[in-house]
mmCIF file of C-alpha atoms and ligand atoms in Angstrom:
data_model
loop_
_atom_site.group_PDB
_atom_site.id
_atom_site.type_symbol
_atom_site.label_atom_id
_atom_site.label_comp_id
_atom_site.label_asym_id
_atom_site.label_seq_id
_atom_site.Cartn_x
_atom_site.Cartn_y
_atom_site.Cartn_z
ATOM 1 C CA MET A 17 -75.790 5.750 4.259
ATOM 2 C CA LYS A 18 -74.433 8.583 2.882
ATOM 3 C CA PRO A 19 -70.727 9.289 2.998
ATOM 4 C CA SER A 20 -70.493 13.049 4.668
ATOM 5 C CA VAL A 21 -67.584 14.668 5.879
ATOM 6 C CA LEU A 22 -68.012 16.586 8.494
ATOM 7 C CA VAL A 23 -65.650 19.894 8.899
ATOM 8 C CA VAL A 24 -64.967 21.143 12.714
ATOM 9 C CA ASN A 25 -63.223 25.083 12.756
ATOM 10 C CA CYS A 26 -62.913 26.330 15.947
ATOM 11 C CA GLY A 27 -61.785 30.043 16.505
ATOM 12 C CA SER A 28 -60.336 31.372 20.101
ATOM 13 C CA SER A 29 -64.680 32.636 21.108
ATOM 14 C CA SER A 30 -66.115 30.462 17.999
ATOM 15 C CA LEU A 31 -67.022 27.224 16.461
ATOM 16 C CA LYS A 32 -67.701 26.556 12.523
ATOM 17 C CA LEU A 33 -69.451 23.189 11.697
ATOM 18 C CA ALA A 34 -69.815 22.052 7.949
ATOM 19 C CA LEU A 35 -71.199 19.284 6.475
ATOM 20 C CA PHE A 36 -70.696 17.794 2.996
ATOM 21 C CA ASP A 37 -71.053 15.102 0.997
ATOM 22 C CA GLU A 38 -69.164 12.942 -0.975
ATOM 23 C CA ARG A 39 -69.885 15.699 -4.516
ATOM 24 C CA GLU A 40 -68.299 17.794 -2.522
ATOM 25 C CA ASN A 41 -72.151 20.158 -2.277
ATOM 26 C CA LYS A 42 -72.847 21.191 1.481
ATOM 27 C CA LEU A 43 -75.420 19.610 2.774
ATOM 28 C CA ALA A 44 -75.372 21.547 6.060
ATOM 29 C CA SER A 45 -73.746 24.158 8.543
ATOM 30 C CA ALA A 46 -73.608 25.453 11.640
ATOM 31 C CA LEU A 47 -72.062 28.164 14.524
ATOM 32 C CA ALA A 48 -71.829 29.138 17.638
ATOM 33 C CA GLU A 49 -70.431 32.023 18.516
ATOM 34 C CA ARG A 50 -68.817 34.576 21.681
ATOM 35 C CA LEU A 51 -68.307 30.961 22.780
ATOM 36 C CA GLY A 52 -67.243 31.093 27.553
ATOM 37 C CA THR A 53 -69.326 34.440 27.174
ATOM 38 C CA GLN A 54 -72.977 35.075 28.667
ATOM 39 C CA ASP A 55 -74.116 35.246 25.396
ATOM 40 C CA ALA A 56 -72.646 32.211 24.283
ATOM 41 C CA PHE A 57 -75.252 31.142 21.183
ATOM 42 C CA ALA A 58 -75.431 28.933 18.500
ATOM 43 C CA ARG A 59 -76.882 29.273 14.793
ATOM 44 C CA ILE A 60 -77.848 26.354 12.324
ATOM 45 C CA ALA A 61 -77.812 28.049 8.568
ATOM 46 C CA GLY A 62 -80.018 29.200 6.927
ATOM 47 C CA ASP A 63 -82.316 29.034 10.873
ATOM 48 C CA SER A 64 -82.804 32.455 12.171
ATOM 49 C CA GLU A 65 -83.846 31.555 15.277
ATOM 50 C CA THR A 66 -80.708 30.959 17.769
ATOM 51 C CA ILE A 67 -80.295 27.764 19.974
ATOM 52 C CA ALA A 68 -79.445 28.368 23.948
ATOM 53 C CA LEU A 69 -76.543 27.748 25.325
ATOM 54 C CA PRO A 70 -75.767 27.360 29.014
ATOM 55 C CA ALA A 71 -73.725 31.040 29.790
ATOM 56 C CA GLY A 72 -70.134 30.462 29.214
ATOM 57 C CA ALA A 73 -70.019 27.282 26.923
ATOM 58 C CA ASN A 74 -67.492 26.512 25.825
ATOM 59 C CA HIS A 75 -66.113 24.824 22.811
ATOM 60 C CA GLN A 76 -67.576 21.352 24.096
ATOM 61 C CA GLN A 77 -70.648 21.840 25.039
ATOM 62 C CA ALA A 78 -71.434 23.724 22.093
ATOM 63 C CA LEU A 79 -70.707 20.671 19.479
ATOM 64 C CA GLN A 80 -72.445 18.226 21.209
ATOM 65 C CA THR A 81 -75.453 21.227 21.317
ATOM 66 C CA LEU A 82 -74.682 21.314 17.184
ATOM 67 C CA ILE A 83 -74.276 17.898 16.423
ATOM 68 C CA SER A 84 -77.787 17.292 17.623
ATOM 69 C CA THR A 85 -79.433 18.996 16.687
ATOM 70 C CA LEU A 86 -78.539 18.546 13.262
ATOM 71 C CA ARG A 87 -79.436 15.267 13.568
ATOM 72 C CA GLU A 88 -82.466 16.305 15.499
ATOM 73 C CA ARG A 89 -83.566 18.010 12.219
ATOM 74 C CA GLU A 90 -82.140 15.467 9.925
ATOM 75 C CA LEU A 91 -79.835 16.870 8.117
ATOM 76 C CA MET A 92 -77.053 14.768 9.620
ATOM 77 C CA PRO A 93 -79.003 11.781 9.128
ATOM 78 C CA ASP A 94 -75.781 9.331 9.266
ATOM 79 C CA GLU A 95 -72.223 9.726 11.096
ATOM 80 C CA PRO A 96 -69.800 11.553 9.123
ATOM 81 C CA VAL A 97 -66.951 9.083 6.750
ATOM 82 C CA SER A 98 -64.903 10.890 7.961
ATOM 83 C CA ILE A 99 -64.560 14.521 10.176
ATOM 84 C CA GLY A 100 -62.146 16.880 9.822
ATOM 85 C CA HIS A 101 -60.378 19.526 11.640
ATOM 86 C CA ARG A 102 -58.951 23.266 11.429
ATOM 87 C CA VAL A 103 -56.034 22.928 13.483
ATOM 88 C CA VAL A 104 -53.996 26.689 13.715
ATOM 89 C CA HIS A 105 -50.183 25.767 14.209
ATOM 90 C CA GLY A 106 -47.898 23.272 13.231
ATOM 91 C CA GLY A 107 -45.203 23.810 14.095
ATOM 92 C CA GLU A 108 -42.288 21.675 11.943
ATOM 93 C CA THR A 109 -44.033 18.892 12.570
ATOM 94 C CA PHE A 110 -47.118 18.638 10.514
ATOM 95 C CA ARG A 111 -45.637 19.416 6.816
ATOM 96 C CA GLU A 112 -49.646 17.763 5.954
ATOM 97 C CA ALA A 113 -52.574 17.049 6.421
ATOM 98 C CA VAL A 114 -52.582 13.870 9.100
ATOM 99 C CA ILE A 115 -54.713 10.774 11.162
ATOM 100 C CA ILE A 116 -55.469 11.761 14.366
ATOM 101 C CA ASP A 117 -54.245 9.656 16.752
ATOM 102 C CA ASN A 118 -53.155 9.614 20.787
ATOM 103 C CA HIS A 119 -49.198 11.050 19.482
ATOM 104 C CA VAL A 120 -51.019 13.549 16.908
ATOM 105 C CA VAL A 121 -52.980 13.883 20.073
ATOM 106 C CA GLU A 122 -49.230 15.375 22.091
ATOM 107 C CA ALA A 123 -47.435 16.661 18.888
ATOM 108 C CA ILE A 124 -51.040 19.126 18.226
ATOM 109 C CA LYS A 125 -49.639 20.194 22.292
ATOM 110 C CA ASP A 126 -46.092 20.384 21.630
ATOM 111 C CA CYS A 127 -46.981 23.343 19.316
ATOM 112 C CA ALA A 128 -50.103 25.316 21.512
ATOM 113 C CA GLY A 129 -47.091 27.824 22.812
ATOM 114 C CA LEU A 130 -46.387 29.252 19.364
ATOM 115 C CA ALA A 131 -50.938 29.290 19.022
ATOM 116 C CA PRO A 132 -51.724 29.916 22.799
ATOM 117 C CA LEU A 133 -54.949 31.196 21.940
ATOM 118 C CA HIS A 134 -56.046 28.239 18.732
ATOM 119 C CA ASN A 135 -53.822 25.553 19.403
ATOM 120 C CA PRO A 136 -56.132 24.865 22.524
ATOM 121 C CA VAL A 137 -59.000 25.345 21.580
ATOM 122 C CA ASN A 138 -58.720 23.526 18.542
ATOM 123 C CA LEU A 139 -58.382 20.053 20.663
ATOM 124 C CA SER A 140 -60.804 20.207 22.846
ATOM 125 C CA GLY A 141 -62.250 19.867 19.304
ATOM 126 C CA ILE A 142 -61.028 17.229 18.427
ATOM 127 C CA GLU A 143 -61.569 15.179 21.851
ATOM 128 C CA ALA A 144 -65.426 16.064 21.800
ATOM 129 C CA THR A 145 -65.861 14.525 18.245
ATOM 130 C CA ARG A 146 -63.489 11.422 19.081
ATOM 131 C CA ALA A 147 -65.538 11.094 22.175
ATOM 132 C CA LEU A 148 -68.584 12.249 19.830
ATOM 133 C CA PHE A 149 -67.475 9.950 16.883
ATOM 134 C CA PRO A 150 -65.584 6.899 18.542
ATOM 135 C CA ASP A 151 -64.758 5.001 15.082
ATOM 136 C CA VAL A 152 -65.140 7.614 12.487
ATOM 137 C CA PRO A 153 -60.700 8.402 11.726
ATOM 138 C CA GLN A 154 -60.061 11.989 12.236
ATOM 139 C CA ILE A 155 -58.061 14.283 10.006
ATOM 140 C CA ALA A 156 -56.457 17.460 11.305
ATOM 141 C CA VAL A 157 -55.165 19.907 8.239
ATOM 142 C CA PHE A 158 -52.802 22.809 9.526
ATOM 143 C CA ASP A 159 -52.939 26.248 8.842
ATOM 144 C CA THR A 160 -48.929 26.285 8.352
ATOM 145 C CA ALA A 161 -47.955 22.733 7.588
ATOM 146 C CA TYR A 162 -48.267 24.709 3.503
ATOM 147 C CA HIS A 163 -45.774 27.002 3.938
ATOM 148 C CA GLN A 164 -43.631 24.181 5.849
ATOM 149 C CA THR A 165 -41.651 24.680 1.899
ATOM 150 C CA LEU A 166 -40.284 27.385 2.520
ATOM 151 C CA ALA A 167 -36.513 27.514 2.740
ATOM 152 C CA PRO A 168 -34.219 29.036 4.825
ATOM 153 C CA ARG A 169 -33.426 32.020 2.988
ATOM 154 C CA ALA A 170 -37.037 32.965 3.563
ATOM 155 C CA TYR A 171 -38.312 31.643 6.341
ATOM 156 C CA LEU A 172 -35.151 32.015 9.166
ATOM 157 C CA TYR A 173 -35.397 35.697 10.799
ATOM 158 C CA ALA A 174 -31.258 37.756 10.918
ATOM 159 C CA LEU A 175 -31.097 36.349 14.703
ATOM 160 C CA PRO A 176 -29.042 34.043 16.277
ATOM 161 C CA GLU A 177 -29.361 31.012 15.318
ATOM 162 C CA SER A 178 -29.737 29.626 19.418
ATOM 163 C CA TYR A 179 -33.102 31.547 18.981
ATOM 164 C CA TYR A 180 -34.147 29.140 15.963
ATOM 165 C CA ARG A 181 -32.258 26.090 17.383
ATOM 166 C CA ASN A 182 -33.675 26.319 21.308
ATOM 167 C CA TRP A 183 -36.968 28.158 20.994
ATOM 168 C CA HIS A 184 -37.993 27.318 17.137
ATOM 169 C CA VAL A 185 -38.293 30.710 16.163
ATOM 170 C CA ARG A 186 -38.576 31.080 12.993
ATOM 171 C CA ARG A 187 -41.401 32.092 10.231
ATOM 172 C CA TYR A 188 -44.540 29.674 10.234
ATOM 173 C CA GLY A 189 -46.527 31.769 7.952
ATOM 174 C CA PHE A 190 -51.187 30.975 8.491
ATOM 175 C CA HIS A 191 -53.409 31.088 6.742
ATOM 176 C CA GLY A 192 -51.513 27.726 4.389
ATOM 177 C CA ILE A 193 -55.244 26.331 4.026
ATOM 178 C CA SER A 194 -56.397 29.625 2.038
ATOM 179 C CA HIS A 195 -53.593 29.638 -0.073
ATOM 180 C CA PHE A 196 -53.117 26.344 -1.001
ATOM 181 C CA PHE A 197 -57.240 26.288 -2.028
ATOM 182 C CA MET A 198 -56.080 29.720 -3.984
ATOM 183 C CA ALA A 199 -53.020 27.366 -5.772
ATOM 184 C CA ASN A 200 -55.222 24.973 -6.521
ATOM 185 C CA GLU A 201 -58.684 26.890 -8.152
ATOM 186 C CA THR A 202 -55.995 29.439 -10.287
ATOM 187 C CA ALA A 203 -54.788 26.169 -11.655
ATOM 188 C CA ARG A 204 -58.370 25.215 -12.578
ATOM 189 C CA ARG A 205 -59.670 28.177 -13.917
ATOM 190 C CA LEU A 206 -56.120 29.183 -15.658
ATOM 191 C CA GLY A 207 -56.280 25.819 -17.595
ATOM 192 C CA LYS A 208 -52.950 24.715 -15.795
ATOM 193 C CA THR A 209 -52.013 21.978 -13.455
ATOM 194 C CA LEU A 210 -50.748 23.014 -10.001
ATOM 195 C CA GLU A 211 -47.087 22.160 -10.429
ATOM 196 C CA THR A 212 -46.960 24.431 -13.376
ATOM 197 C CA THR A 213 -48.510 26.722 -11.994
ATOM 198 C CA SER A 214 -46.597 29.833 -10.002
ATOM 199 C CA ILE A 215 -48.713 32.859 -8.499
ATOM 200 C CA ILE A 216 -49.216 35.792 -5.877
ATOM 201 C CA SER A 217 -52.397 35.036 -3.455
ATOM 202 C CA ALA A 218 -53.838 37.529 -1.211
ATOM 203 C CA HIS A 219 -55.396 37.064 1.302
ATOM 204 C CA LEU A 220 -57.782 39.736 3.071
ATOM 205 C CA GLY A 221 -60.419 39.533 5.806
ATOM 206 C CA ASN A 222 -60.638 40.904 8.687
ATOM 207 C CA GLY A 223 -55.841 38.869 9.247
ATOM 208 C CA CYS A 224 -54.462 39.504 6.174
ATOM 209 C CA SER A 225 -51.670 37.368 4.465
ATOM 210 C CA ILE A 226 -49.885 37.739 0.983
ATOM 211 C CA THR A 227 -48.009 34.332 -0.371
ATOM 212 C CA ALA A 228 -46.142 33.812 -2.962
ATOM 213 C CA ILE A 229 -46.465 29.572 -4.505
ATOM 214 C CA ARG A 230 -44.129 28.839 -6.817
ATOM 215 C CA ASP A 231 -45.091 25.503 -8.986
ATOM 216 C CA GLY A 232 -47.347 25.708 -6.632
ATOM 217 C CA LEU A 233 -45.289 25.454 -3.664
ATOM 218 C CA SER A 234 -45.639 27.979 -1.297
ATOM 219 C CA VAL A 235 -41.933 29.821 -1.627
ATOM 220 C CA ASP A 236 -42.320 32.914 0.692
ATOM 221 C CA THR A 237 -45.104 34.468 3.133
ATOM 222 C CA SER A 238 -46.722 37.480 5.391
ATOM 223 C CA MET A 239 -46.727 36.390 8.853
ATOM 224 C CA GLY A 240 -44.383 35.061 10.635
ATOM 225 C CA LEU A 241 -43.499 33.563 13.893
ATOM 226 C CA THR A 242 -47.533 34.835 14.792
ATOM 227 C CA PRO A 243 -49.629 36.376 12.792
ATOM 228 C CA LEU A 244 -49.381 40.244 13.683
ATOM 229 C CA GLU A 245 -46.631 40.066 10.601
ATOM 230 C CA GLY A 246 -46.828 41.287 7.153
ATOM 231 C CA LEU A 247 -48.873 43.008 5.825
ATOM 232 C CA ILE A 248 -51.883 45.736 7.634
ATOM 233 C CA MET A 249 -55.083 43.955 8.638
ATOM 234 C CA GLY A 250 -58.144 44.423 10.757
ATOM 235 C CA THR A 251 -56.797 45.520 14.032
ATOM 236 C CA ARG A 252 -53.522 44.402 13.485
ATOM 237 C CA SER A 253 -49.918 46.453 12.938
ATOM 238 C CA GLY A 254 -48.297 43.677 10.806
ATOM 239 C CA ASP A 255 -45.116 44.495 10.177
ATOM 240 C CA ILE A 256 -43.837 46.882 12.854
ATOM 241 C CA ASP A 257 -40.364 48.202 14.335
ATOM 242 C CA PRO A 258 -39.219 45.947 17.027
ATOM 243 C CA GLY A 259 -37.330 48.849 19.359
ATOM 244 C CA LEU A 260 -41.159 50.817 19.244
ATOM 245 C CA PHE A 261 -41.159 47.623 22.924
ATOM 246 C CA ASP A 262 -38.437 49.531 24.220
ATOM 247 C CA TYR A 263 -38.602 53.126 22.826
ATOM 248 C CA LEU A 264 -42.797 52.663 24.654
ATOM 249 C CA GLY A 265 -40.910 51.340 27.542
ATOM 250 C CA THR A 266 -39.102 54.738 28.626
ATOM 251 C CA CYS A 267 -42.787 55.974 27.889
ATOM 252 C CA GLY A 268 -44.490 54.097 30.887
ATOM 253 C CA ILE A 269 -45.799 51.437 27.855
ATOM 254 C CA PRO A 270 -45.671 48.084 29.221
ATOM 255 C CA GLU A 271 -44.015 45.477 27.093
ATOM 256 C CA ARG A 272 -47.541 42.962 27.334
ATOM 257 C CA GLU A 273 -49.999 46.235 26.630
ATOM 258 C CA VAL A 274 -47.487 47.243 23.570
ATOM 259 C CA TYR A 275 -48.048 43.598 22.037
ATOM 260 C CA ASN A 276 -51.397 44.075 22.984
ATOM 261 C CA VAL A 277 -52.321 46.916 20.908
ATOM 262 C CA LEU A 278 -50.370 45.469 18.313
ATOM 263 C CA ASN A 279 -52.729 42.655 18.085
ATOM 264 C CA HIS A 280 -55.976 44.313 18.956
ATOM 265 C CA ARG A 281 -56.188 47.857 18.641
ATOM 266 C CA SER A 282 -53.472 48.456 16.343
ATOM 267 C CA GLY A 283 -53.845 48.893 12.007
ATOM 268 C CA LEU A 284 -57.522 49.380 10.864
ATOM 269 C CA LEU A 285 -58.549 50.375 13.969
ATOM 270 C CA GLY A 286 -56.323 51.550 14.772
ATOM 271 C CA ILE A 287 -55.337 54.534 11.725
ATOM 272 C CA SER A 288 -58.660 55.421 11.676
ATOM 273 C CA GLY A 289 -59.513 55.842 15.133
ATOM 274 C CA LYS A 290 -62.902 53.672 13.776
ATOM 275 C CA THR A 291 -63.415 51.150 12.964
ATOM 276 C CA ASN A 292 -61.314 47.594 11.084
ATOM 277 C CA ASP A 293 -64.253 46.862 8.565
ATOM 278 C CA MET A 294 -63.879 47.373 5.600
ATOM 279 C CA ARG A 295 -66.641 48.038 4.211
ATOM 280 C CA THR A 296 -67.347 51.371 7.341
ATOM 281 C CA LEU A 297 -63.990 52.584 6.278
ATOM 282 C CA CYS A 298 -65.011 53.025 2.999
ATOM 283 C CA ASP A 299 -68.586 54.532 3.923
ATOM 284 C CA LEU A 300 -66.594 57.132 6.727
ATOM 285 C CA ALA A 301 -63.808 57.671 3.682
ATOM 286 C CA ASP A 302 -66.299 58.733 1.524
ATOM 287 C CA ASN A 303 -68.671 61.354 3.886
ATOM 288 C CA GLY A 304 -64.694 62.817 4.269
ATOM 289 C CA HIS A 305 -62.506 61.014 7.403
ATOM 290 C CA GLU A 306 -59.725 61.355 6.627
ATOM 291 C CA PRO A 307 -58.508 58.781 8.942
ATOM 292 C CA SER A 308 -60.302 56.865 7.746
ATOM 293 C CA ALA A 309 -58.945 56.873 4.004
ATOM 294 C CA LEU A 310 -55.775 57.221 5.017
ATOM 295 C CA ALA A 311 -55.537 53.657 6.739
ATOM 296 C CA ILE A 312 -57.525 52.803 3.345
ATOM 297 C CA GLU A 313 -53.759 54.313 2.042
ATOM 298 C CA ILE A 314 -52.051 52.660 4.290
ATOM 299 C CA PHE A 315 -53.379 49.698 3.623
ATOM 300 C CA CYS A 316 -53.060 49.317 0.259
ATOM 301 C CA PHE A 317 -48.842 50.753 0.234
ATOM 302 C CA ARG A 318 -48.394 48.601 2.207
ATOM 303 C CA LEU A 319 -50.104 45.427 0.474
ATOM 304 C CA ALA A 320 -48.505 46.705 -3.640
ATOM 305 C CA LYS A 321 -45.032 46.697 -0.872
ATOM 306 C CA TYR A 322 -45.860 43.160 -0.602
ATOM 307 C CA VAL A 323 -46.404 42.145 -4.229
ATOM 308 C CA GLY A 324 -43.375 43.749 -5.371
ATOM 309 C CA ALA A 325 -41.207 41.453 -2.239
ATOM 310 C CA MET A 326 -42.352 38.189 -3.569
ATOM 311 C CA MET A 327 -41.335 38.801 -6.729
ATOM 312 C CA ALA A 328 -38.534 38.145 -5.723
ATOM 313 C CA SER A 329 -39.056 33.957 -5.022
ATOM 314 C CA LEU A 330 -40.861 33.460 -8.572
ATOM 315 C CA HIS A 331 -39.475 32.407 -11.850
ATOM 316 C CA ARG A 332 -42.575 33.389 -13.458
ATOM 317 C CA LEU A 333 -46.098 34.964 -13.302
ATOM 318 C CA ASP A 334 -49.049 32.874 -13.548
ATOM 319 C CA ALA A 335 -51.697 35.833 -11.810
ATOM 320 C CA LEU A 336 -52.211 37.935 -9.283
ATOM 321 C CA VAL A 337 -54.737 36.711 -6.765
ATOM 322 C CA PHE A 338 -57.288 38.333 -4.886
ATOM 323 C CA THR A 339 -59.361 35.949 -1.863
ATOM 324 C CA GLY A 340 -61.169 37.169 2.152
ATOM 325 C CA GLY A 341 -63.644 39.061 2.529
ATOM 326 C CA ILE A 342 -62.105 42.148 1.574
ATOM 327 C CA GLY A 343 -60.283 40.618 -1.203
ATOM 328 C CA GLU A 344 -63.579 39.419 -3.467
ATOM 329 C CA ASN A 345 -65.396 42.592 -2.564
ATOM 330 C CA SER A 346 -63.714 46.138 -2.251
ATOM 331 C CA SER A 347 -62.987 47.032 -6.488
ATOM 332 C CA ARG A 348 -61.655 49.884 -4.405
ATOM 333 C CA VAL A 349 -58.690 47.970 -2.348
ATOM 334 C CA ARG A 350 -57.976 46.299 -5.226
ATOM 335 C CA SER A 351 -57.530 49.208 -7.506
ATOM 336 C CA LYS A 352 -56.016 51.357 -5.357
ATOM 337 C CA THR A 353 -53.487 48.561 -4.533
ATOM 338 C CA LEU A 354 -52.535 48.165 -7.750
ATOM 339 C CA SER A 355 -52.345 52.097 -8.729
ATOM 340 C CA HIS A 356 -48.937 51.626 -7.174
ATOM 341 C CA LEU A 357 -47.328 48.555 -9.742
ATOM 342 C CA GLY A 358 -48.106 50.560 -12.449
ATOM 343 C CA LEU A 359 -44.362 49.617 -13.150
ATOM 344 C CA LEU A 360 -44.260 46.181 -12.562
ATOM 345 C CA GLY A 361 -46.868 46.258 -15.381
ATOM 346 C CA PHE A 362 -50.245 44.866 -13.621
ATOM 347 C CA ASP A 363 -53.782 46.870 -15.559
ATOM 348 C CA ILE A 364 -56.907 46.299 -14.374
ATOM 349 C CA ASP A 365 -60.433 46.889 -15.764
ATOM 350 C CA ALA A 366 -62.511 49.355 -14.256
ATOM 351 C CA GLY A 367 -66.066 47.461 -15.259
ATOM 352 C CA LEU A 368 -64.429 43.794 -14.754
ATOM 353 C CA ASN A 369 -63.170 45.042 -11.041
ATOM 354 C CA GLY A 370 -66.221 46.309 -9.858
ATOM 355 C CA HIS A 371 -68.308 43.044 -11.119
ATOM 356 C CA HIS A 372 -65.299 41.611 -9.487
ATOM 357 C CA GLY A 373 -64.618 39.025 -11.220
ATOM 358 C CA ARG A 374 -68.200 37.390 -10.921
ATOM 359 C CA LEU A 375 -69.014 38.410 -14.883
ATOM 360 C CA SER A 376 -66.176 36.356 -16.339
ATOM 361 C CA ASP A 377 -63.844 33.762 -15.110
ATOM 362 C CA GLY A 378 -62.766 35.631 -12.101
ATOM 363 C CA ARG A 379 -60.154 37.657 -14.688
ATOM 364 C CA ILE A 380 -59.995 41.686 -13.816
ATOM 365 C CA ASP A 381 -57.070 42.463 -16.085
ATOM 366 C CA LYS A 382 -56.504 44.399 -18.774
ATOM 367 C CA ALA A 383 -55.756 42.938 -21.721
ATOM 368 C CA ASP A 384 -52.045 44.088 -22.429
ATOM 369 C CA SER A 385 -52.153 43.559 -18.701
ATOM 370 C CA ARG A 386 -48.166 41.575 -17.961
ATOM 371 C CA PHE A 387 -50.013 39.668 -15.666
ATOM 372 C CA PRO A 388 -53.541 37.729 -15.016
ATOM 373 C CA VAL A 389 -55.496 39.125 -12.204
ATOM 374 C CA LEU A 390 -58.182 37.040 -10.277
ATOM 375 C CA VAL A 391 -60.566 37.177 -8.187
ATOM 376 C CA ILE A 392 -61.676 34.486 -6.459
ATOM 377 C CA PRO A 393 -63.491 33.234 -3.596
ATOM 378 C CA THR A 394 -62.112 31.840 -0.171
ATOM 379 C CA ASN A 395 -63.178 28.123 0.805
ATOM 380 C CA GLU A 396 -60.825 26.151 3.162
ATOM 381 C CA GLU A 397 -64.026 23.969 4.158
ATOM 382 C CA LEU A 398 -63.450 22.459 1.969
ATOM 383 C CA VAL A 399 -59.914 21.739 1.837
ATOM 384 C CA ILE A 400 -59.949 20.136 5.117
ATOM 385 C CA ALA A 401 -63.591 18.101 2.819
ATOM 386 C CA ARG A 402 -60.942 17.056 0.730
ATOM 387 C CA GLU A 403 -58.155 16.530 2.626
ATOM 388 C CA ALA A 404 -60.020 14.751 5.760
ATOM 389 C CA ALA A 405 -62.092 12.214 2.379
ATOM 390 C CA ARG A 406 -58.890 11.474 0.982
ATOM 391 C CA LEU A 407 -57.416 10.677 3.872
ATOM 392 C CA ALA A 408 -59.753 8.101 5.298
ATOM 393 C CA ALA A 409 -59.779 6.255 2.169
ATOM 394 C CA HIS A 410 -56.547 5.266 4.090
ATOM 395 C CA CYS A 411 -58.207 3.952 7.061
HETATM 396 P P1 AMP B 525 -63.204 38.158 6.034
HETATM 397 O O1 AMP B 525 -62.383 37.752 7.343
HETATM 398 O O2 AMP B 525 -63.011 37.549 5.342
HETATM 399 O O3 AMP B 525 -64.674 37.355 6.237
HETATM 400 O O4 AMP B 525 -63.162 39.625 5.820
HETATM 401 C C1 AMP B 525 -63.644 40.659 6.554
HETATM 402 C C2 AMP B 525 -63.520 42.081 6.051
HETATM 403 O O5 AMP B 525 -64.157 42.023 4.914
HETATM 404 C C3 AMP B 525 -63.653 43.118 6.659
HETATM 405 O O6 AMP B 525 -63.079 44.213 7.551
HETATM 406 C C4 AMP B 525 -64.930 43.859 5.834
HETATM 407 O O7 AMP B 525 -65.888 44.883 6.431
HETATM 408 C C5 AMP B 525 -64.385 43.144 4.698
HETATM 409 N N1 AMP B 525 -66.212 42.882 3.463
HETATM 410 C C6 AMP B 525 -67.142 42.609 3.941
HETATM 411 N N2 AMP B 525 -67.172 42.427 2.390
HETATM 412 C C7 AMP B 525 -67.560 43.995 1.999
HETATM 413 C C8 AMP B 525 -67.419 45.178 0.784
HETATM 414 N N3 AMP B 525 -68.259 44.445 0.033
HETATM 415 N N4 AMP B 525 -66.807 45.376 0.710
HETATM 416 C C9 AMP B 525 -65.509 45.949 1.130
HETATM 417 N N5 AMP B 525 -64.960 45.403 2.272
HETATM 418 C C10 AMP B 525 -65.274 43.788 2.588
#
């Protein structure tokens, strides 16, 4: 039998599968999108043909279809030796990845109030693969777990303490799987151990967050109780004055609508009035569309302020690292952001930045920059596969 690890990532309306061999090579991947709608479809990576899904197909149906297609095409000839699931919210219960049993399933359900769009679909993925592969160990890897090392000074809000005690209101942080990968990969590239590596990791995709990592542990992060806090994102506002809710209430806009706007119609989309896509925004800005230029300006300024804020948690900085669709690909965002941080001594090389660090070990800093700056593609699937293989070895 070929030992392989299956990674399952259920998003609110999407599903991604990846299959790795024991040498961490990706053997196959597949995805389903627009689940729950009339236009649901699936596809095996590298294949132009789409696979029909019933209208309104849910995550379980998509998963069954994709697994049987992978089997038919002999891309997955044997049962995997373990299955790793991305789970968005582990609350304070999960500080690390765990082998899934009925207690774990109940605990993930208990955290669903904190991530109502995500934990239920993560659970439906878990239930579907448990039914399909009842003898294969299943492992849950949490997006919040890496940030469970934050100290109270970083995770508590300045609210009545009963809010934390009674309703678990605190900062949890997200993108933990990606930030953990960045910490490991930066350590490897700098020739250090994880335990002696201190970095600031900026994950800039459609969702954006930044994390201070001290001696390999997350010590501060920009997302909070929900993924709405912190940096400006594609459609999310990031930090906002909570007084906004009351004020807009007096203007006749209900609280639910404001919350919806902050999540879905703000950020780059809101400021530009055009798009949440950084590539398109850069094109628009180059063609004289001022609101798009302003959106990029505000995005970078907020990010620069957060880089400064993350310094408060570190005793040393081994590197500032960029990842995510924007972090990996936008030289403009990186240089604009760092142009605000000259006082801290960051200095990047325009040529290396233009090549997104791909010509080197990822470094884009000038020789006399006070701190190394790196661009590193994230690989969350690989973290999940590694955790699944590691824990399955104990079964
Ligand atoms: P992700 O959520 O990590 O897939 O990132 C999506 C974001 O990355 C979108 O805003 C894309 O426009 C942005 N992105 C991808 N490629 C580029 C690029 N070459 N230049 C600028 N932004 C990019």
